[in-house]
XYZ file of N, CA and C in Angstrom:
324
model
N 122.071 86.472 161.280
C 121.269 86.848 160.153
C 122.021 86.488 158.871
N 121.327 85.859 157.939
C 121.904 85.481 156.654
C 121.500 86.505 155.603
N 122.459 86.951 154.835
C 122.177 87.883 153.750
C 122.326 87.134 152.431
N 121.305 87.189 151.593
C 121.329 86.544 150.298
C 121.622 87.595 149.235
N 122.434 87.248 148.261
C 122.732 88.197 147.189
C 122.573 87.547 145.835
N 122.264 88.359 144.894
C 122.171 87.962 143.490
C 122.729 89.159 142.747
N 123.908 89.018 142.186
C 124.584 90.192 141.650
C 125.124 89.968 140.246
N 125.085 91.028 139.468
C 125.754 91.070 138.173
C 126.074 92.531 137.915
N 127.076 92.814 137.113
C 127.452 94.208 136.874
C 126.297 94.993 136.240
N 126.036 96.171 136.759
C 125.008 97.039 136.204
C 125.649 97.885 135.114
N 125.360 97.504 133.881
C 125.944 98.171 132.723
C 124.822 98.675 131.827
N 125.155 99.581 130.953
C 124.201 100.060 129.943
C 122.905 100.569 130.563
N 122.997 101.325 131.644
C 121.814 101.917 132.269
C 121.832 103.400 131.970
N 120.661 103.951 131.676
C 120.586 105.389 131.447
C 119.243 105.908 131.937
N 119.263 107.134 132.405
C 118.060 107.828 132.834
C 117.726 108.810 131.725
N 116.529 108.705 131.177
C 116.187 109.574 130.057
C 115.942 111.000 130.543
N 116.235 111.934 129.691
C 116.125 113.345 130.064
C 114.714 113.866 129.776
N 113.743 113.317 130.509
C 112.351 113.741 130.327
C 111.947 114.790 131.350
N 112.903 115.282 132.102
C 112.608 116.359 133.031
C 112.567 115.973 134.498
N 112.186 114.739 134.829
C 112.106 114.390 136.249
C 112.964 113.195 136.637
N 113.654 112.582 135.684
C 114.579 111.502 135.995
C 113.960 110.212 136.467
N 112.718 109.931 136.081
C 112.069 108.708 136.548
C 111.932 107.634 135.477
N 112.393 107.889 134.265
C 112.353 106.873 133.213
C 113.762 106.324 133.017
N 113.902 105.015 133.214
C 115.211 104.374 133.210
C 115.246 103.282 132.149
N 116.320 103.255 131.377
C 116.573 102.193 130.408
C 117.719 101.351 130.948
N 117.516 100.042 131.001
C 118.554 99.154 131.538
C 118.264 97.719 131.126
N 119.244 96.868 131.301
C 119.060 95.439 131.090
C 118.726 94.791 132.430
N 117.578 94.123 132.493
C 117.167 93.420 133.708
C 117.895 92.095 133.844
N 118.382 91.562 132.730
C 119.121 90.296 132.733
C 120.028 90.283 131.512
N 121.173 89.650 131.666
C 122.139 89.509 130.580
C 122.226 88.029 130.221
N 122.180 87.727 128.931
C 122.205 86.338 128.485
C 123.635 85.795 128.404
N 123.741 84.483 128.586
C 124.994 83.737 128.408
C 126.170 84.271 129.197
N 125.903 84.883 130.345
C 126.957 85.399 131.217
C 126.700 84.866 132.619
N 127.654 84.177 133.216
C 127.411 83.647 134.556
C 127.204 84.768 135.576
N 126.156 84.641 136.382
C 125.876 85.573 137.473
C 126.001 84.810 138.782
N 126.748 85.353 139.706
C 126.941 84.697 141.001
C 125.689 84.872 141.852
N 125.213 83.769 142.421
C 124.011 83.758 143.248
C 124.359 83.195 144.624
N 123.900 83.882 145.650
C 123.951 83.374 147.025
C 122.541 83.541 147.578
N 121.844 82.447 147.713
C 120.479 82.517 148.210
C 120.172 81.302 149.076
N 118.900 81.103 149.370
C 118.494 80.002 150.240
C 118.881 78.645 149.672
N 119.121 78.560 148.365
C 119.512 77.303 147.737
C 121.018 77.089 147.712
N 121.785 78.068 148.181
C 123.236 77.911 148.233
C 123.984 78.981 147.468
N 125.219 78.660 147.120
C 126.096 79.556 146.369
C 126.382 78.881 145.036
N 125.977 79.543 143.951
C 126.115 78.924 142.636
C 126.161 80.018 141.571
N 126.345 79.619 140.342
C 126.343 80.537 139.211
C 125.176 80.194 138.307
N 124.515 81.222 137.821
C 123.360 81.058 136.955
C 123.689 81.689 135.600
N 123.308 81.012 134.544
C 123.511 81.539 133.190
C 122.160 81.459 132.479
N 121.691 82.607 131.981
C 120.386 82.664 131.328
C 120.516 82.440 129.826
N 119.649 81.610 129.303
C 119.608 81.344 127.864
C 118.941 82.511 127.151
N 119.305 82.775 125.907
C 118.679 83.859 125.144
C 117.165 83.704 124.975
N 116.649 82.521 125.172
C 115.206 82.286 125.043
C 114.480 82.312 126.401
N 115.171 82.654 127.465
C 114.622 82.555 128.822
C 113.327 83.346 129.030
N 113.153 84.461 128.337
C 111.988 85.309 128.567
C 110.988 85.307 127.409
N 111.248 84.522 126.383
C 110.404 84.535 125.183
C 108.930 84.258 125.488
N 108.647 83.207 126.212
C 107.261 82.823 126.503
C 106.561 83.896 127.338
N 107.243 84.399 128.351
C 106.647 85.414 129.223
C 106.338 86.687 128.453
N 107.277 87.155 127.637
C 107.048 88.370 126.857
C 105.919 88.160 125.855
N 105.883 86.996 125.215
C 104.823 86.708 124.245
C 103.446 86.679 124.914
N 103.360 86.129 126.113
C 102.078 85.998 126.805
C 101.661 87.254 127.552
N 102.635 87.997 128.093
C 102.301 89.114 128.974
C 102.583 90.487 128.397
N 103.400 90.554 127.366
C 103.723 91.857 126.783
C 104.314 92.796 127.816
N 103.692 93.956 127.983
C 104.171 94.930 128.969
C 103.599 94.701 130.362
N 102.842 93.670 130.550
C 102.296 93.382 131.876
C 103.316 92.621 132.714
N 104.537 93.103 132.711
C 105.610 92.521 133.520
C 105.806 93.412 134.739
N 105.652 92.888 135.927
C 105.754 93.733 137.116
C 107.191 94.213 137.371
N 107.293 95.385 137.952
C 108.582 95.948 138.363
C 108.507 96.082 139.879
N 109.262 95.234 140.574
C 109.184 95.169 142.025
C 110.475 95.608 142.694
N 110.328 96.064 143.927
C 111.473 96.293 144.792
C 111.774 94.985 145.498
N 112.907 94.424 145.275
C 113.457 93.280 146.001
C 112.601 92.008 145.996
N 111.617 91.911 145.127
C 110.842 90.681 144.915
C 110.394 90.004 146.208
N 109.679 90.736 147.055
C 109.081 90.235 148.300
C 110.110 89.811 149.340
N 111.285 90.416 149.276
C 112.338 90.140 150.254
C 112.792 91.437 150.908
N 113.295 91.337 152.116
C 113.907 92.489 152.772
C 115.330 92.639 152.244
N 116.016 93.664 152.668
C 117.410 93.850 152.268
C 118.292 92.706 152.740
N 117.814 91.967 153.732
C 118.576 90.850 154.292
C 118.165 89.502 153.707
N 117.295 89.528 152.699
C 116.918 88.298 152.023
C 115.796 87.519 152.678
N 115.234 88.065 153.730
C 114.134 87.388 154.413
C 112.806 87.776 153.748
N 111.764 86.971 153.958
C 110.454 87.300 153.403
C 109.967 88.628 153.974
N 109.452 89.472 153.112
C 108.968 90.781 153.535
C 107.508 90.690 153.927
N 107.158 91.289 155.043
C 105.760 91.279 155.458
C 104.909 92.175 154.547
N 105.557 93.060 153.790
C 104.851 93.926 152.843
C 104.654 93.248 151.495
N 105.293 92.110 151.274
C 105.185 91.424 150.001
C 105.987 92.129 148.923
N 105.619 91.924 147.690
C 106.297 92.567 146.572
C 105.724 93.962 146.379
N 106.581 94.946 146.430
C 106.157 96.333 146.313
C 106.425 96.814 144.888
N 105.374 97.133 144.114
C 105.611 97.634 142.763
C 106.225 99.031 142.826
N 107.268 99.248 142.028
C 107.958 100.539 142.076
C 107.980 101.258 140.733
N 107.427 100.643 139.701
C 107.431 101.294 138.396
C 106.490 100.616 137.425
N 106.323 101.264 136.276
C 105.480 100.758 135.202
C 106.344 100.524 133.975
N 106.356 99.305 133.454
C 107.170 99.037 132.259
C 106.607 99.756 131.033
N 107.491 100.385 130.282
C 107.123 101.041 129.031
C 107.553 100.197 127.836
N 108.622 99.412 128.027
C 109.130 98.534 126.970
C 109.925 97.410 127.617
N 109.724 96.207 127.129
C 110.486 95.033 127.553
C 110.675 94.153 126.335
N 111.926 93.817 126.042
C 112.184 92.958 124.885
C 113.525 92.257 125.061
N 113.577 91.068 124.544
C 114.831 90.316 124.530
C 115.565 90.678 123.246
N 116.864 90.961 123.379
C 117.679 91.208 122.198
C 118.941 90.351 122.295
N 119.927 90.604 121.504
C 121.133 89.789 121.504
C 121.932 89.849 122.788
N 121.740 90.875 123.582
C 122.494 91.035 124.835
C 121.749 90.479 126.049
N 120.433 90.768 126.120
C 119.687 90.343 127.297
C 118.262 90.848 127.262
N 117.671 91.022 128.451
C 116.306 91.529 128.571
C 116.388 93.036 128.786
N 116.124 93.781 127.704
C 116.152 95.241 127.745
C 114.827 95.729 128.325
N 114.900 96.729 129.204
C 113.690 97.301 129.784
C 113.772 98.822 129.769
N 112.621 99.432 129.611
C 112.480 100.878 129.798
C 111.313 101.029 130.751
N 111.566 101.634 131.899
C 110.595 101.666 132.990
C 110.394 103.094 133.485
N 109.166 103.427 133.768
C 108.808 104.704 134.393
C 108.601 104.413 135.877
N 109.487 104.949 136.718
C 109.419 104.677 138.154
C 108.458 105.631 138.847
N 107.757 105.125 139.869
C 106.791 105.917 140.636
C 107.504 107.005 141.435
N 106.766 108.001 141.862
C 107.325 109.109 142.640
C 107.694 108.701 144.065
N 107.075 107.677 144.588
C 107.318 107.301 145.977
C 108.604 106.536 146.169
């Protein structure tokens, strides 16, 4: 079994104190920082440009899906369940650091 990974340090994450701990603020992507990737295309480093999400945010606004593992199992294989939505975006914007997100996660 092959395990695929896509990793970067999880920094600047916070859970807002709204009473149930389901609203999370975090960066979904960091700009101009190499991220190590091991996937079906090999082992490489990816660096995102500060403009990487501009078109998507302009066209979709808050209609950006929040998925668990993007239609993959924990082992990197295609999931028979597809992409499972796990939250609703409340805010998404590109800033000087990366793609900032504030998401309300579902109870399930």
